[in-house]
N, CA, C and O atoms as a printed pandas DataFrame, in Angstrom:
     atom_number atom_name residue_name chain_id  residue_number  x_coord  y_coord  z_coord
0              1         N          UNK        A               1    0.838   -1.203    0.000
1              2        CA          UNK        A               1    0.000    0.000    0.000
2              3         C          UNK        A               1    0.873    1.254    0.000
3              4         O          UNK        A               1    1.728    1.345    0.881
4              5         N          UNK        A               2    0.721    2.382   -1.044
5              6        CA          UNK        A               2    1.316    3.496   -1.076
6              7         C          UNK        A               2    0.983    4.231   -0.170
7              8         O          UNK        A               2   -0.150    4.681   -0.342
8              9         N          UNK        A               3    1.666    4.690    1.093
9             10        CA          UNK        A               3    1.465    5.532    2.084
10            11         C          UNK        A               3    0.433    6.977    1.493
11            12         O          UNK        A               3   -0.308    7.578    2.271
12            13         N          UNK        A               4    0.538    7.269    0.342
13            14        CA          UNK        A               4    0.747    8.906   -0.366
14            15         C          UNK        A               4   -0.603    8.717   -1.292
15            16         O          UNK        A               4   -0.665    9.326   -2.360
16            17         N          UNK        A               5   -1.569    7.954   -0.912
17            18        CA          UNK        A               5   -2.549    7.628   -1.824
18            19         C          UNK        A               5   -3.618    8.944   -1.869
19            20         O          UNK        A               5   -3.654    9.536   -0.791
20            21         N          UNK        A               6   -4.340    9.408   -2.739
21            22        CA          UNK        A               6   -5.082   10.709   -2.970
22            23         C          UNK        A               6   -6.299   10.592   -2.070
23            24         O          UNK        A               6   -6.963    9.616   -1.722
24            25         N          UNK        A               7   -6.376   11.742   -1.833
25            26        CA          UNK        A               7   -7.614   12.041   -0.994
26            27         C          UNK        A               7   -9.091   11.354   -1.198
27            28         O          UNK        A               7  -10.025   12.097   -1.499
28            29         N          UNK        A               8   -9.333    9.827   -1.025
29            30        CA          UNK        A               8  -10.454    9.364   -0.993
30            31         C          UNK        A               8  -10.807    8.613    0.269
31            32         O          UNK        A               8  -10.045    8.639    1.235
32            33         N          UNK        A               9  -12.100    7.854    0.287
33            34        CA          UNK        A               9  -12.364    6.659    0.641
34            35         C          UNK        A               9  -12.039    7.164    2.022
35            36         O          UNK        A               9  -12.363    8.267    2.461
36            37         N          UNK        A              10  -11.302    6.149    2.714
37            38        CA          UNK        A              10  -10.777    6.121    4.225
38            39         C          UNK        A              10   -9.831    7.944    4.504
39            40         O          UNK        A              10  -10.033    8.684    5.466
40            41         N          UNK        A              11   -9.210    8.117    3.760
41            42        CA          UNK        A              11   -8.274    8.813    4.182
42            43         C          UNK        A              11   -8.876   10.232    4.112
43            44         O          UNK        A              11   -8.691   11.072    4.993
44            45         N          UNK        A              12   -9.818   10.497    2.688
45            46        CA          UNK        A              12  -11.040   11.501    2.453
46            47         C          UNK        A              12  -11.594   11.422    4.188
47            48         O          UNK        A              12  -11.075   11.946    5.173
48            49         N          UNK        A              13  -12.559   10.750    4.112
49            50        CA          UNK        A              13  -13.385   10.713    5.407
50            51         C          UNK        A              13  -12.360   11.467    6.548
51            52         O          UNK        A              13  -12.584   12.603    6.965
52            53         N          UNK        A              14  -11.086   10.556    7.019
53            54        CA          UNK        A              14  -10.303    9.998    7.892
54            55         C          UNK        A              14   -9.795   12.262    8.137
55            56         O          UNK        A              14  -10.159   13.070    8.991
56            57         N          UNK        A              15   -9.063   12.378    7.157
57            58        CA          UNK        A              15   -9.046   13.798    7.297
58            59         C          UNK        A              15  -10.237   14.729    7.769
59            60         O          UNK        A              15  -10.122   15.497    8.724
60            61         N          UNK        A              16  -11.210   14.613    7.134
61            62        CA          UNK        A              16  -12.616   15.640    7.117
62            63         C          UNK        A              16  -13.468   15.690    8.566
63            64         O          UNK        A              16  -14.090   16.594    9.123
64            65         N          UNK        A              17  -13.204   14.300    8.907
65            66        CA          UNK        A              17  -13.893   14.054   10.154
66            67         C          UNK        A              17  -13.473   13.406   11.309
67            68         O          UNK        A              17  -14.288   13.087   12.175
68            69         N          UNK        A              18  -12.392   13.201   11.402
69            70        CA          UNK        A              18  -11.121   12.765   12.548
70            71         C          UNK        A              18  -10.422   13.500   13.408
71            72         O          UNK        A              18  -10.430   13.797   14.602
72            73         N          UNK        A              19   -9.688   13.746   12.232
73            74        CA          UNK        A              19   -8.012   13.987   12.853
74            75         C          UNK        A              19   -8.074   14.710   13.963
75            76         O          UNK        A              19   -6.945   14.752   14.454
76            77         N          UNK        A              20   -9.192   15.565   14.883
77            78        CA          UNK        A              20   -9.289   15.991   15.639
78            79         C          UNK        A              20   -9.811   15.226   16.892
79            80         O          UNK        A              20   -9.871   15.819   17.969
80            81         N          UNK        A              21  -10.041   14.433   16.821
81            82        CA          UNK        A              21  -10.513   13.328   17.577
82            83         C          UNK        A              21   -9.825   12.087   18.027
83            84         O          UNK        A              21   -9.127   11.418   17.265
84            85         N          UNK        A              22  -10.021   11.807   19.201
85            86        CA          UNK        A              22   -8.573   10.544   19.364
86            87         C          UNK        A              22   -8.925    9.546   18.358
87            88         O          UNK        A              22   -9.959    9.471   17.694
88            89         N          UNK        A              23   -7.862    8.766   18.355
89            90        CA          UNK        A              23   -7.975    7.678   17.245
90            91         C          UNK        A              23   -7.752    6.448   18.207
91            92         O          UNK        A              23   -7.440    6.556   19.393
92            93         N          UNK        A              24   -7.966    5.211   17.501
93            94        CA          UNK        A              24   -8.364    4.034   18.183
94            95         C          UNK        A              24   -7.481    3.607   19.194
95            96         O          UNK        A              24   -6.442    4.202   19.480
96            97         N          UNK        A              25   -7.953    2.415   19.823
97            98        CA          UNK        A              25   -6.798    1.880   20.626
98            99         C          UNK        A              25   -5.153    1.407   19.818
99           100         O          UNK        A              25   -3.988    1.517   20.199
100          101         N          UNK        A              26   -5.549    1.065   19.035
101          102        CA          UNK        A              26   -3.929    0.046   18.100
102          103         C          UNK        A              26   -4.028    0.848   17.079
103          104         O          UNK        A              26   -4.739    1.835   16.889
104          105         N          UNK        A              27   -2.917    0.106   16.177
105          106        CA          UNK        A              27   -2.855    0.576   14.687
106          107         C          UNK        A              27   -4.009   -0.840   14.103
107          108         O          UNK        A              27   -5.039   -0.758   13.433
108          109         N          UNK        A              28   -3.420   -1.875   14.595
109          110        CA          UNK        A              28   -4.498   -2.847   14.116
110          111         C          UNK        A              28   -5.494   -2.598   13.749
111          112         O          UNK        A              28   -5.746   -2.783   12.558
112          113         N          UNK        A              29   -6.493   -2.062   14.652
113          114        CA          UNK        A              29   -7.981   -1.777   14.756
114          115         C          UNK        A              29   -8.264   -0.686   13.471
115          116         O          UNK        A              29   -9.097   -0.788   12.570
116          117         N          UNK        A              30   -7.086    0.589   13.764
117          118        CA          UNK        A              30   -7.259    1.276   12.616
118          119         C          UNK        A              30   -7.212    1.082   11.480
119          120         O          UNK        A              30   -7.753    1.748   10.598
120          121         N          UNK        A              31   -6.217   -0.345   11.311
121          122        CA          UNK        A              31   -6.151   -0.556   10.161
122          123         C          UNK        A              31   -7.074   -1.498    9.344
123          124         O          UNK        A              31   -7.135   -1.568    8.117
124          125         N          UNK        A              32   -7.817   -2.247   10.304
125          126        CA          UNK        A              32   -8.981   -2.944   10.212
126          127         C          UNK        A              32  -10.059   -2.141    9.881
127          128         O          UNK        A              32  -10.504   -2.421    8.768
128          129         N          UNK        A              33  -10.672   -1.193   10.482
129          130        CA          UNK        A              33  -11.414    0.278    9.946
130          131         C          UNK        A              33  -11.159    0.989    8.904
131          132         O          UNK        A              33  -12.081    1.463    8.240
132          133         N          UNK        A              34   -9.992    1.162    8.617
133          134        CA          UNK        A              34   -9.761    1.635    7.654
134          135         C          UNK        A              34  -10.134    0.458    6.452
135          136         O          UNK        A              34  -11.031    0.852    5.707
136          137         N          UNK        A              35   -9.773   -0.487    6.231
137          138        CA          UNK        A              35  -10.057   -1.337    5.190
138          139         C          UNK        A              35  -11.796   -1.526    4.882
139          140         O          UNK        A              35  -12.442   -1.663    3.843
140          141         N          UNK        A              36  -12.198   -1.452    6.456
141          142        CA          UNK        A              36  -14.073   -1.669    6.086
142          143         C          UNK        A              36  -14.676   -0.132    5.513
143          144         O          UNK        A              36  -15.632   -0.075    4.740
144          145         N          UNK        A              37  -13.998    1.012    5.994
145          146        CA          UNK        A              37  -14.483    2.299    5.317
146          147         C          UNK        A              37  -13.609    1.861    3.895
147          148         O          UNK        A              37  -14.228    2.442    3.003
148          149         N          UNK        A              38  -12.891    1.391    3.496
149          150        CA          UNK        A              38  -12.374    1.493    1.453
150          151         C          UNK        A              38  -14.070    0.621    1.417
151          152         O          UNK        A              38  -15.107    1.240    1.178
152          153         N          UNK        A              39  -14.034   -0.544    1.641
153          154        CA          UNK        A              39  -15.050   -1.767    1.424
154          155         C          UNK        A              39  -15.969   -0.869    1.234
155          156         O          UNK        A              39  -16.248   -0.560    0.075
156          157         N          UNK        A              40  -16.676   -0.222    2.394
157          158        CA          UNK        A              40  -17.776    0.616    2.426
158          159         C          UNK        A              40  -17.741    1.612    1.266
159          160         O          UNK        A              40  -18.356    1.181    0.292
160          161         N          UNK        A              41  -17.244    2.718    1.105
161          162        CA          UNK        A              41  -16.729    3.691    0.304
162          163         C          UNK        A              41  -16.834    2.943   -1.257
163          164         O          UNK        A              41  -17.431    3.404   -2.230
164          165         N          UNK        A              42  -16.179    1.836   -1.196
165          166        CA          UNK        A              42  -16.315    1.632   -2.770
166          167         C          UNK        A              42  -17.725    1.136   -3.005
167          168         O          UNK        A              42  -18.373    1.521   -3.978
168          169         N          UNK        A              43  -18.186    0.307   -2.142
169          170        CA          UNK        A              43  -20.065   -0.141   -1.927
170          171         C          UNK        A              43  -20.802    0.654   -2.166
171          172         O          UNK        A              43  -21.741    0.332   -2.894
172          173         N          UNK        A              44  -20.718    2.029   -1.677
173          174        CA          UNK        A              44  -21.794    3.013   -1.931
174          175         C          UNK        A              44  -21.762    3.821   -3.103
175          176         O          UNK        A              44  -22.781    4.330   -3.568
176          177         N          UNK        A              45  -20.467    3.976   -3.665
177          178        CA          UNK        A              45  -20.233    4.513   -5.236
178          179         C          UNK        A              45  -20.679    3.436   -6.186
179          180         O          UNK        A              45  -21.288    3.922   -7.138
180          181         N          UNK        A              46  -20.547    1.880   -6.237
181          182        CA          UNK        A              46  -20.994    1.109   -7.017
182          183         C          UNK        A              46  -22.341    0.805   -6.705
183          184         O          UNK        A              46  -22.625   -0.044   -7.550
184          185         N          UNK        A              47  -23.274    0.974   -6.047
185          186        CA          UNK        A              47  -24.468    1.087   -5.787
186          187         C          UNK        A              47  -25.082    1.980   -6.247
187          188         O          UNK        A              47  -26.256    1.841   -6.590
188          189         N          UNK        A              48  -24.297    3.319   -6.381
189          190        CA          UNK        A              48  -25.045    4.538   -6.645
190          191         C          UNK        A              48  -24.601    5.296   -8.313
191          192         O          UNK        A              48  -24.763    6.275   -9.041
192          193         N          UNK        A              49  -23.993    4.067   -8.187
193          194        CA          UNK        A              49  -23.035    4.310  -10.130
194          195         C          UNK        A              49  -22.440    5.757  -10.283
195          196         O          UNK        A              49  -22.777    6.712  -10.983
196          197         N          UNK        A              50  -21.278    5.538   -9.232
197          198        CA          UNK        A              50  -20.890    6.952   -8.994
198          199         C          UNK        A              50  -19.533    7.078   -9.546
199          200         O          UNK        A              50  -19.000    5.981   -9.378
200          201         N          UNK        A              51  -18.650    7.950  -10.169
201          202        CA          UNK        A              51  -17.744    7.958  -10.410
202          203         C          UNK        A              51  -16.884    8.274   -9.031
203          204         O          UNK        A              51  -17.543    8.457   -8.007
204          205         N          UNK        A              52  -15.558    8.342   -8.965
205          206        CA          UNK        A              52  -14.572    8.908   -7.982
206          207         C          UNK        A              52  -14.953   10.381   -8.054
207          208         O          UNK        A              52  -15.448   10.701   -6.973
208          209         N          UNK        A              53  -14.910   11.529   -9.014
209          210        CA          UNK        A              53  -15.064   12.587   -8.933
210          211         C          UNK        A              53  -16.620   12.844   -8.429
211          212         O          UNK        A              53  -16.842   13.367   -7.337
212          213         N          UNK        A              54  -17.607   12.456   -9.266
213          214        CA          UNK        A              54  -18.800   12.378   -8.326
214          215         C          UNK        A              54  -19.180   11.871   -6.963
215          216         O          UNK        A              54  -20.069   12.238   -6.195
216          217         N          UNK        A              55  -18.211   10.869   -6.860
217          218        CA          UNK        A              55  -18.182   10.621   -5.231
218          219         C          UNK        A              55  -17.591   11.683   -4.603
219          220         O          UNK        A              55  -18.216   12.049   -3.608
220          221         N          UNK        A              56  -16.515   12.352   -4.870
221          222        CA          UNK        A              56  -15.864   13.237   -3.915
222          223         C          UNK        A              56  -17.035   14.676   -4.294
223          224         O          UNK        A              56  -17.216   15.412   -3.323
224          225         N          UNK        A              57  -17.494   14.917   -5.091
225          226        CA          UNK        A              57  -18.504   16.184   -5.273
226          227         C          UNK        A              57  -19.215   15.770   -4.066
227          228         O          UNK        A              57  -18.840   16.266   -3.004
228          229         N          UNK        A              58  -20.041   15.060   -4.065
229          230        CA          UNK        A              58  -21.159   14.493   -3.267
230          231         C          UNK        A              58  -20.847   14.190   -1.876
231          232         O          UNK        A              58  -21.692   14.162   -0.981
232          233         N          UNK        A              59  -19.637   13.970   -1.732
233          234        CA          UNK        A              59  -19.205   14.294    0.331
234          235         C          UNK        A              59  -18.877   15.417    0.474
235          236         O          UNK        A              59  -18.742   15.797    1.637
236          237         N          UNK        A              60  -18.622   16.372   -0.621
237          238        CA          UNK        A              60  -17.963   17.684   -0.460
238          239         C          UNK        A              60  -19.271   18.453    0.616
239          240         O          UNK        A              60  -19.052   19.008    1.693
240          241         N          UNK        A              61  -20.379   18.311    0.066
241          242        CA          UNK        A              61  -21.463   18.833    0.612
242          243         C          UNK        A              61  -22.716   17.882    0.849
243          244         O          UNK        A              61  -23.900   18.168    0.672
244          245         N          UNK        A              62  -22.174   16.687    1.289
245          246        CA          UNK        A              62  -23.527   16.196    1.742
246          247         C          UNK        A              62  -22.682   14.999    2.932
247          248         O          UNK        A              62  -22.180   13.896    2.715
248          249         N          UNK        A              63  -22.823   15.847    4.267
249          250        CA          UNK        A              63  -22.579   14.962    5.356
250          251         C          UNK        A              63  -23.167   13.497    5.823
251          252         O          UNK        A              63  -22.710   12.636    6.576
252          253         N          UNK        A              64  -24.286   13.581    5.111
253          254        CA          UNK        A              64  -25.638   12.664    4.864
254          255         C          UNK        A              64  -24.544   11.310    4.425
255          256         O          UNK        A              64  -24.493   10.333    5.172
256          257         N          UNK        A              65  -23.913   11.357    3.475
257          258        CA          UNK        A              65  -23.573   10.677    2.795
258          259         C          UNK        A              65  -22.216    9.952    3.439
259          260         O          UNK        A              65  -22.093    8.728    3.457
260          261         N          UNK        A              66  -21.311   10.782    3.915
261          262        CA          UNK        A              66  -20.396   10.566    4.883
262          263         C          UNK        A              66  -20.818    9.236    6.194
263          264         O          UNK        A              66  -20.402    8.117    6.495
264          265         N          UNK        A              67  -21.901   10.219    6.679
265          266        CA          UNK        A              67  -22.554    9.439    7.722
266          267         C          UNK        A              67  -23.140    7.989    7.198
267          268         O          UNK        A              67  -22.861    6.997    7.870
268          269         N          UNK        A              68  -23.764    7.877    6.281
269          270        CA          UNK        A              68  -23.863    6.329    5.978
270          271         C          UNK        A              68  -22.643    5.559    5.518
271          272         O          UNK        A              68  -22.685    4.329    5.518
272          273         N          UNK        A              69  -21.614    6.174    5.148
273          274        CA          UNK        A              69  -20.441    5.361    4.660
274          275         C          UNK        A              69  -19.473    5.089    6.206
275          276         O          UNK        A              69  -18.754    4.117    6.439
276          277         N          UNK        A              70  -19.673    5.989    6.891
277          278        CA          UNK        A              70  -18.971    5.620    8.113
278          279         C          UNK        A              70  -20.019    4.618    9.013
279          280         O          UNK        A              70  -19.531    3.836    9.828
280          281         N          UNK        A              71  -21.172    4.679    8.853
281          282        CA          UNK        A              71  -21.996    3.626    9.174
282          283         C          UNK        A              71  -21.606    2.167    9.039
283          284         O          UNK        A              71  -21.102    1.411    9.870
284          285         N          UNK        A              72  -21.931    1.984    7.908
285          286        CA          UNK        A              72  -21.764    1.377    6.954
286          287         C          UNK        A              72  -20.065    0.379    7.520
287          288         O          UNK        A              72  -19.887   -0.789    7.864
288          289         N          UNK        A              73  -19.323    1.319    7.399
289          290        CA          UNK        A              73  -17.529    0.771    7.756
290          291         C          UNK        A              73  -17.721    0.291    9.121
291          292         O          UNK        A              73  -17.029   -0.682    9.420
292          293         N          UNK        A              74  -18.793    0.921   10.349
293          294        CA          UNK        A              74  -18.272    0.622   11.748
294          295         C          UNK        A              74  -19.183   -0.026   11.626
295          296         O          UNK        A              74  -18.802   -0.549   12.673
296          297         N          UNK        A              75  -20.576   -0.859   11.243
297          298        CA          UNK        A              75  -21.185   -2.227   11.111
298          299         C          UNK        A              75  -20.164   -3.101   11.133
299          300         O          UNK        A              75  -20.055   -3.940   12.027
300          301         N          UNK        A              76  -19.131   -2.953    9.921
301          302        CA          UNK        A              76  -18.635   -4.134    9.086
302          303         C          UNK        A              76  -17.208   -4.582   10.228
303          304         O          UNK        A              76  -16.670   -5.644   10.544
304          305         N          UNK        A              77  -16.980   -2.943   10.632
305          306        CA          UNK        A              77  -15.901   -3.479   12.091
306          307         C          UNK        A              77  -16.454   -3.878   13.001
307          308         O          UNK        A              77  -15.760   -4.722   13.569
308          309         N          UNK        A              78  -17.387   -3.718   13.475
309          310        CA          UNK        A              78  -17.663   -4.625   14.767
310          311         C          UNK        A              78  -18.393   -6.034   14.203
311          312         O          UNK        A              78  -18.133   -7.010   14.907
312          313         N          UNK        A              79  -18.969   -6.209   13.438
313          314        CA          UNK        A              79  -19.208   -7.740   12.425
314          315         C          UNK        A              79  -17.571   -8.592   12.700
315          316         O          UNK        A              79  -17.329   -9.535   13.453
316          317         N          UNK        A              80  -16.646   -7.835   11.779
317          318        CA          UNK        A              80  -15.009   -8.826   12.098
318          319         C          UNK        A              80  -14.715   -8.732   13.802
319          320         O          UNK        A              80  -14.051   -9.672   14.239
320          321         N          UNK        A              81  -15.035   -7.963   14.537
321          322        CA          UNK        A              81  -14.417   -7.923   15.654
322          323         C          UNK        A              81  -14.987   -8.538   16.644
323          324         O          UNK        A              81  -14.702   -8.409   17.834
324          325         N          UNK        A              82  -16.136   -9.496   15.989
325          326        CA          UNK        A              82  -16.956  -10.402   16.762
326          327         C          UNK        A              82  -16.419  -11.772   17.150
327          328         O          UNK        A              82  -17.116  -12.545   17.808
């Protein structure tokens, strides 16, 4: 994985609505979260037949959308962390 990857998916979110906020117990966990927000993130653009640029238009201004994709990722982490 390229450390330097462009502003989407996990790292989009991860900036916009984090970094101000503590972050998990491990890197593990984060990195486990992080993989179910890509999972998630790419789920809701192929559901919604969205391009990358239309995906990033569409979180630019719709928190709505954010909020179900981070939904969406912390279902799928606590599902594996069962």
């Amino acid at each position: 994985n390229c450390p330097l990857k462009p502003p989407k998916g996990f790292f989009y979110w991860y900036y916009i609505r984090v970094v101000k906020e503590p972050s998990m117990s491990t890197l593990h966990h984060e990195a486990l979260y992080e993989t179910c927000f890509d999972e998630s993130w790419e789920e809701f653009m192929k559901s919604n037949k969205l391009t990358d640029e239309m995906m990033t238009e569409l979180c630019s201004f719709s928190t709505g959308t954010l909020d179900a994709i981070e939904n969406m990722a912390w279902k799928k982490f606590q599902d594996m962390c069962q």
